[in-house]
CSV table of C-alpha atoms in Angstrom, one decimal:
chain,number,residue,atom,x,y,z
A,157,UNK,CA,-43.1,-33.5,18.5
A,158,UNK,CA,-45.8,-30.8,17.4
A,159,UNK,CA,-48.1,-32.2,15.3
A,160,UNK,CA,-48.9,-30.2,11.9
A,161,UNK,CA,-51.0,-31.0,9.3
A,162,UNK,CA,-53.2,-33.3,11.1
A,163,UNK,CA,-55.4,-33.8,13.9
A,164,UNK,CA,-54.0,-36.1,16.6
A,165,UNK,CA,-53.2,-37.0,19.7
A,166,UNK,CA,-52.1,-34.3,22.0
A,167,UNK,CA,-47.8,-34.0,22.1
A,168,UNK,CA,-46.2,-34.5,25.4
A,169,UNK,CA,-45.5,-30.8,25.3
A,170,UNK,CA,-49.0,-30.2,24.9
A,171,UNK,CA,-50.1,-32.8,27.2
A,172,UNK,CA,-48.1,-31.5,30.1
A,173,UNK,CA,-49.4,-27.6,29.7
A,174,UNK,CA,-52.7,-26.9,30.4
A,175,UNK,CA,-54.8,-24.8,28.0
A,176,UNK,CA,-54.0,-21.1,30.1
A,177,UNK,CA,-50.2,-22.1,30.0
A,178,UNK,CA,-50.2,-23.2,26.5
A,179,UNK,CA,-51.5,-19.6,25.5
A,180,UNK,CA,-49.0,-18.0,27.7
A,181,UNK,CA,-46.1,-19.6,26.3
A,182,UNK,CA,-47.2,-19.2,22.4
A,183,UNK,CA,-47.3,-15.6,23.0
A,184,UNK,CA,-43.8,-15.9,24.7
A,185,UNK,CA,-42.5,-18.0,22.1
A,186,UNK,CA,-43.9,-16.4,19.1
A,187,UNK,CA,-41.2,-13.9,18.9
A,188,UNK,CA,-38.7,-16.2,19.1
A,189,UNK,CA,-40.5,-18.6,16.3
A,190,UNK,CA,-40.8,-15.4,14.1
A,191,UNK,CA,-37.2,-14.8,14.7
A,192,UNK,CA,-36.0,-18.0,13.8
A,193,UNK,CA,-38.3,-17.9,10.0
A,194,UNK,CA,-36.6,-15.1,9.6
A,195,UNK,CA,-32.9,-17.0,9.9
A,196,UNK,CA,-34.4,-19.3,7.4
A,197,UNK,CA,-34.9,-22.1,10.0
A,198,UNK,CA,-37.5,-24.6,9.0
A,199,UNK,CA,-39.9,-25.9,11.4
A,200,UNK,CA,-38.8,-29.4,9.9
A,201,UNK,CA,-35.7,-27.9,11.6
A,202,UNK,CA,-36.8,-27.4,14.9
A,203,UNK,CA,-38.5,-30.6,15.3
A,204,UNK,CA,-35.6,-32.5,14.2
A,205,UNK,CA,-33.7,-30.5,16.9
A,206,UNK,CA,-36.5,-31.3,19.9
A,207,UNK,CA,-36.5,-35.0,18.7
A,208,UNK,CA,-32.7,-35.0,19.1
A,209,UNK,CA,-32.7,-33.2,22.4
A,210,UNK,CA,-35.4,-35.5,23.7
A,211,UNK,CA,-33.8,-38.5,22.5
A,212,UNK,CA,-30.0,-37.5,23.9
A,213,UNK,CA,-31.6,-36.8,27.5
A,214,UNK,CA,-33.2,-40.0,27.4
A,215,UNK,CA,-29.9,-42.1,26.1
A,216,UNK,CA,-27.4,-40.1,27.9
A,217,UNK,CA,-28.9,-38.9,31.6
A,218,UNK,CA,-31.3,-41.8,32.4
A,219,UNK,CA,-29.3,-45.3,31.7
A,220,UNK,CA,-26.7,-43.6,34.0
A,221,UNK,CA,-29.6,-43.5,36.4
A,222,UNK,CA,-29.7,-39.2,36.6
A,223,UNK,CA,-33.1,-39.3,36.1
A,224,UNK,CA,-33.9,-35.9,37.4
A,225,UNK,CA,-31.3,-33.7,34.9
A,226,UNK,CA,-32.3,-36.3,32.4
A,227,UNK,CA,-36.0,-35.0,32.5
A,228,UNK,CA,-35.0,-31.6,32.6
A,229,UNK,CA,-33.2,-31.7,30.0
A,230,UNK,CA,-36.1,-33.5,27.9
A,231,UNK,CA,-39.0,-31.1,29.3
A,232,UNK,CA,-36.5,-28.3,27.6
A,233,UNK,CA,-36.4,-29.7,24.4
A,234,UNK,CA,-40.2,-30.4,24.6
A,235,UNK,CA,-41.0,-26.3,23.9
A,236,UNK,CA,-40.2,-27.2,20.4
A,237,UNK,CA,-43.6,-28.8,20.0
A,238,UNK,CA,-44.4,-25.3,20.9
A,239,UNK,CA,-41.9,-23.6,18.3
A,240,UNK,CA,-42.2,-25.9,15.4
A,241,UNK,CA,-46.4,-25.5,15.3
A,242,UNK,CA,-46.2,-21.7,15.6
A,243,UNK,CA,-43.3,-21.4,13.1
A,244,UNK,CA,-46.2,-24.2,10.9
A,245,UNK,CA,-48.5,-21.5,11.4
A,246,UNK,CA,-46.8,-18.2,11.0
A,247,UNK,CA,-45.8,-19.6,7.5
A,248,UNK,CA,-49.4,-20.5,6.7
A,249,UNK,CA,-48.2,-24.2,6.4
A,250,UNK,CA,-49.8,-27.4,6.9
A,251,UNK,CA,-48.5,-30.2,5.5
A,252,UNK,CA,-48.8,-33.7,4.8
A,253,UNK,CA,-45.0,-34.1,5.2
A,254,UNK,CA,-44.8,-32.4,8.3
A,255,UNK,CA,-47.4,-34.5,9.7
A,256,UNK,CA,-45.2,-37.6,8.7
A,257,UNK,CA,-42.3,-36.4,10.1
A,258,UNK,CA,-44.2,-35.5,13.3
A,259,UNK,CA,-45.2,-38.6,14.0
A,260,UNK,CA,-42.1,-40.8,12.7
A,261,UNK,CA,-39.7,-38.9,15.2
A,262,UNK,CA,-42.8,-39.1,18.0
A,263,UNK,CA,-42.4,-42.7,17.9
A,264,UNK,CA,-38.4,-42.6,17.8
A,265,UNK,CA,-38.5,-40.3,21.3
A,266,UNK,CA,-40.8,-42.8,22.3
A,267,UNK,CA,-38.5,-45.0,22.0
A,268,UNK,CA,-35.5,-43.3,23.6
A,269,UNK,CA,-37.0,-42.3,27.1
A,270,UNK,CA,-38.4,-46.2,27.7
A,271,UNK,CA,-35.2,-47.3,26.1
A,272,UNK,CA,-33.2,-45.2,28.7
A,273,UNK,CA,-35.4,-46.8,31.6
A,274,UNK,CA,-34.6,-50.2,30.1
A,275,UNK,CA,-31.1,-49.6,29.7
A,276,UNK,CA,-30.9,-48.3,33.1
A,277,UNK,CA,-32.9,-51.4,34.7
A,278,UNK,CA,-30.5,-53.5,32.7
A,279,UNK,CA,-27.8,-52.1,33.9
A,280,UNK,CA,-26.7,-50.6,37.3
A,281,UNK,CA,-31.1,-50.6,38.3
A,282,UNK,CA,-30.0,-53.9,38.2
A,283,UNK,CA,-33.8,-55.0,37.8
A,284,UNK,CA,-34.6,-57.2,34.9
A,285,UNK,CA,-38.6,-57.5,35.9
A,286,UNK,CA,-38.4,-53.3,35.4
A,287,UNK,CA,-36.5,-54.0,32.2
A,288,UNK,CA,-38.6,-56.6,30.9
A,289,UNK,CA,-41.8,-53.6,31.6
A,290,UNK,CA,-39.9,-51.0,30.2
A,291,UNK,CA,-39.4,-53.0,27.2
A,292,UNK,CA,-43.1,-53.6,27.3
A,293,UNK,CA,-44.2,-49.8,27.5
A,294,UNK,CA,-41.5,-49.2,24.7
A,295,UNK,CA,-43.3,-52.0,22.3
A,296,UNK,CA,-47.1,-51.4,23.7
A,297,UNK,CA,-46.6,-47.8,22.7
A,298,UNK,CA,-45.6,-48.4,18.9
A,299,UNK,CA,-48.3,-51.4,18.5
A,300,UNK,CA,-51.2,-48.9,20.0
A,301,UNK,CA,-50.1,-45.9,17.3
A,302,UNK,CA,-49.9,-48.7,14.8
A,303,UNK,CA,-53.2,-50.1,15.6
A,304,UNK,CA,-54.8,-46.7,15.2
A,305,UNK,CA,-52.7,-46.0,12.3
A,306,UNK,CA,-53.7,-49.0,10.3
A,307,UNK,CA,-57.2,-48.9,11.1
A,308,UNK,CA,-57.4,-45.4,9.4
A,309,UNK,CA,-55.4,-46.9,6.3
A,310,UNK,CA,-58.1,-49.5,5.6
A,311,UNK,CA,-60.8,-46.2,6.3
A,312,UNK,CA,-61.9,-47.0,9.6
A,313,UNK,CA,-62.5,-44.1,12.1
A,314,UNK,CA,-60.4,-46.2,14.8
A,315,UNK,CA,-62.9,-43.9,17.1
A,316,UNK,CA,-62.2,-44.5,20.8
A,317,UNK,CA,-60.4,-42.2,23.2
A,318,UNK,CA,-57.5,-45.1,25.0
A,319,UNK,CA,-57.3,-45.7,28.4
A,320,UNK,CA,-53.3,-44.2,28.1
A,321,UNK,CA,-52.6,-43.2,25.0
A,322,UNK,CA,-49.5,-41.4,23.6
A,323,UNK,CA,-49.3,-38.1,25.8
A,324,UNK,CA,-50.5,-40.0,29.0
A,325,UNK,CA,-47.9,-42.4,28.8
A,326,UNK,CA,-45.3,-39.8,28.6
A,327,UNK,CA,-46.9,-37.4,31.0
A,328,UNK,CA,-46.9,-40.2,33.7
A,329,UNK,CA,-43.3,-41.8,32.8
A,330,UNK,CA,-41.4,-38.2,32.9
A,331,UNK,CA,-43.2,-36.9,35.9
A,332,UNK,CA,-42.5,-40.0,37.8
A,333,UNK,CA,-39.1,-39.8,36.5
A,334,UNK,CA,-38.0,-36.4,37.2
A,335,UNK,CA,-39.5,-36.4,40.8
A,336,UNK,CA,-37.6,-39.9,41.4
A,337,UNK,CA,-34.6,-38.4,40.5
A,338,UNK,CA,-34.8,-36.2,43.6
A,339,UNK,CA,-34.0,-39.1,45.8
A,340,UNK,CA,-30.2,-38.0,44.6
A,341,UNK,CA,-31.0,-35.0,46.6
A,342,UNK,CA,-31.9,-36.7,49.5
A,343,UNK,CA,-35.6,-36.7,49.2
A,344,UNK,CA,-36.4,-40.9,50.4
A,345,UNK,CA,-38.7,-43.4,49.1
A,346,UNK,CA,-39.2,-41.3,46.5
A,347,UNK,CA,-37.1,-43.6,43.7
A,348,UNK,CA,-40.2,-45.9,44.2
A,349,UNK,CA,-42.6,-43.4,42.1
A,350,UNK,CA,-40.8,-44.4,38.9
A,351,UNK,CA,-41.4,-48.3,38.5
A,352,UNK,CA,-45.0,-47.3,39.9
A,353,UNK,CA,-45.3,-45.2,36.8
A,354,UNK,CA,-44.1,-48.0,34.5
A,355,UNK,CA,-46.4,-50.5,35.8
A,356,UNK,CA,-48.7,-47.7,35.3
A,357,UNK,CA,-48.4,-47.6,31.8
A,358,UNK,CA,-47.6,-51.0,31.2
A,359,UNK,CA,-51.3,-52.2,32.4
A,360,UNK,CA,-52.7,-49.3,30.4
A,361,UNK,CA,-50.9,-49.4,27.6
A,362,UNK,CA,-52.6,-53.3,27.5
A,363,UNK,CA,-56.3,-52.0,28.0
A,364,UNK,CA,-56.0,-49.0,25.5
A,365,UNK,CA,-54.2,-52.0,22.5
A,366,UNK,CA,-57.5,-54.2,23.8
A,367,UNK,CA,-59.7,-51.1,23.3
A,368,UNK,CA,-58.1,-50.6,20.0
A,369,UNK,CA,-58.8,-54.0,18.7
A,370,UNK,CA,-62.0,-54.5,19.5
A,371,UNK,CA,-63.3,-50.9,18.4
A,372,UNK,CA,-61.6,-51.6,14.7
A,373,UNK,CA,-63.0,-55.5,15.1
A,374,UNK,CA,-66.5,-53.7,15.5
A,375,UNK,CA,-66.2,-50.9,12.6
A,376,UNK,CA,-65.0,-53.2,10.4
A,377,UNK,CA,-67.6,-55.9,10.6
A,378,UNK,CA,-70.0,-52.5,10.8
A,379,UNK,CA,-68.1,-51.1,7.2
A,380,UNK,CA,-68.7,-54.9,5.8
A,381,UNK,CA,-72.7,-55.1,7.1
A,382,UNK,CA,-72.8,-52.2,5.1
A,383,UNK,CA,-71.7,-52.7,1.9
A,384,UNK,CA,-73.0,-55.8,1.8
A,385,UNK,CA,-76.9,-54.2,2.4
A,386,UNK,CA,-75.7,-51.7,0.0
A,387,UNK,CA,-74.6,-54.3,-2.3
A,388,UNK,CA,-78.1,-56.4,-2.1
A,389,UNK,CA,-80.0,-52.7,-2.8
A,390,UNK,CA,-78.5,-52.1,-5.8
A,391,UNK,CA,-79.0,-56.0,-6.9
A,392,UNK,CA,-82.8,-55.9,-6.1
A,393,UNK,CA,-83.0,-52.8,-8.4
């Protein structure tokens, strides 16, 4: 959901706005934020709500193969990465723990929309090569944050920009979704745009963990090289 207290990578919510809609909505949800703060909701709250929303849309529309309400229902719940960063910011707070908890349930709604494709290819898709990717996307997704995560717990910048990182993986998997649920409607062929998407993803997903590697690979032997020539300096003194 919204990310407080840190700099990271862009939130689906964020990530499927552009920068003039983004404004236009924060000055349409502002109100509303304000109004909330002043019921004594938290925006702990709020992002507990969105991840909840996003994860029962994922679990409940798309493993029944309703892709279409499923994403709606999802791109609802995403405003809250809206709500819960103005709400952060009305109240003049930026945490550490919101950060956390940010992340944490990222990875958990992460988890649910792949897990809904899975559970969908396992089941009535009746498609266990599209299972076996979803699964992929799902894992690849956690081992990149990791990656990035770790390398900046041992004080490496981790800096490189992934081929599909967080909010591109999301972006492409919902949009792909959404439209293939029209083929409910009537619209054909279009059903085909979702396991696109997944390969999609799946491919990138592999190049931006590769990236992510070999970027902390090169730091790190660059932060060793360097304390080792610091290291001799301060001997030849």
């Amino acid at each position: 959901m919204a990310s407080r207290g840190h700099t990271a990578t862009p939130t689906v919510g964020k990530a499927m706005l552009n920068k003039y809609a983004r404004a236009f909505f924060t000055r349409v949800l502002t109100p509303f934020a304000a109004f909330l703060i002043r019921r004594g909701v938290s925006p702990d709250t709020v992002t507990l709500i969105g991840t909840a929303g996003v994860v029962a849309g994922a679990l409940v529309f798309y493993p029944r193969g309703e892709f279409f309400w499923g994403t709606v229902v999802i791109t609802l719940f995403v405003f809250s990465d809206l709500v819960d960063g103005n709400m952060a910011r009305q109240l003049g707070r930026s945490s550490r723990w919101g950060a956390f908890l940010d992340s944490t349930l990222d990875r958990v709604a992460d988890g649910a929309v792949f897990g809904g494709f899975a559970l969908w290819y396992a089941g009535s898709g009746d498609d266990n090569v599209l299972c076996a990717v979803s699964i992929f996307c799902l894992a690849s997704g956690q081992v990149v944050s990791y990656t990035k995560a770790r390398g900046e717990s041992i004080g490496l910048p981790v800096a490189v920009n992934g081929l599909v990182e967080r909010a591109e993986r999301l972006v492409i998997s919902l949009v792909a979704a959404g439209f293939a649920g029209m083929h409910t409607f009537g619209v054909p062929g279009i059903q085909y745009l979702l396991p696109i998407a997944l390969w999609v993803v799946a491919v990138g997903s592999l190049v931006t963990l590769i990236q992510r590697v070999v970027t902390v690979r090169r730091e790190s032997a660059e932060a060793e090289a360097a304390e080792q020539q610091a290291q001799g300096s301060e001997a030849a003194q």
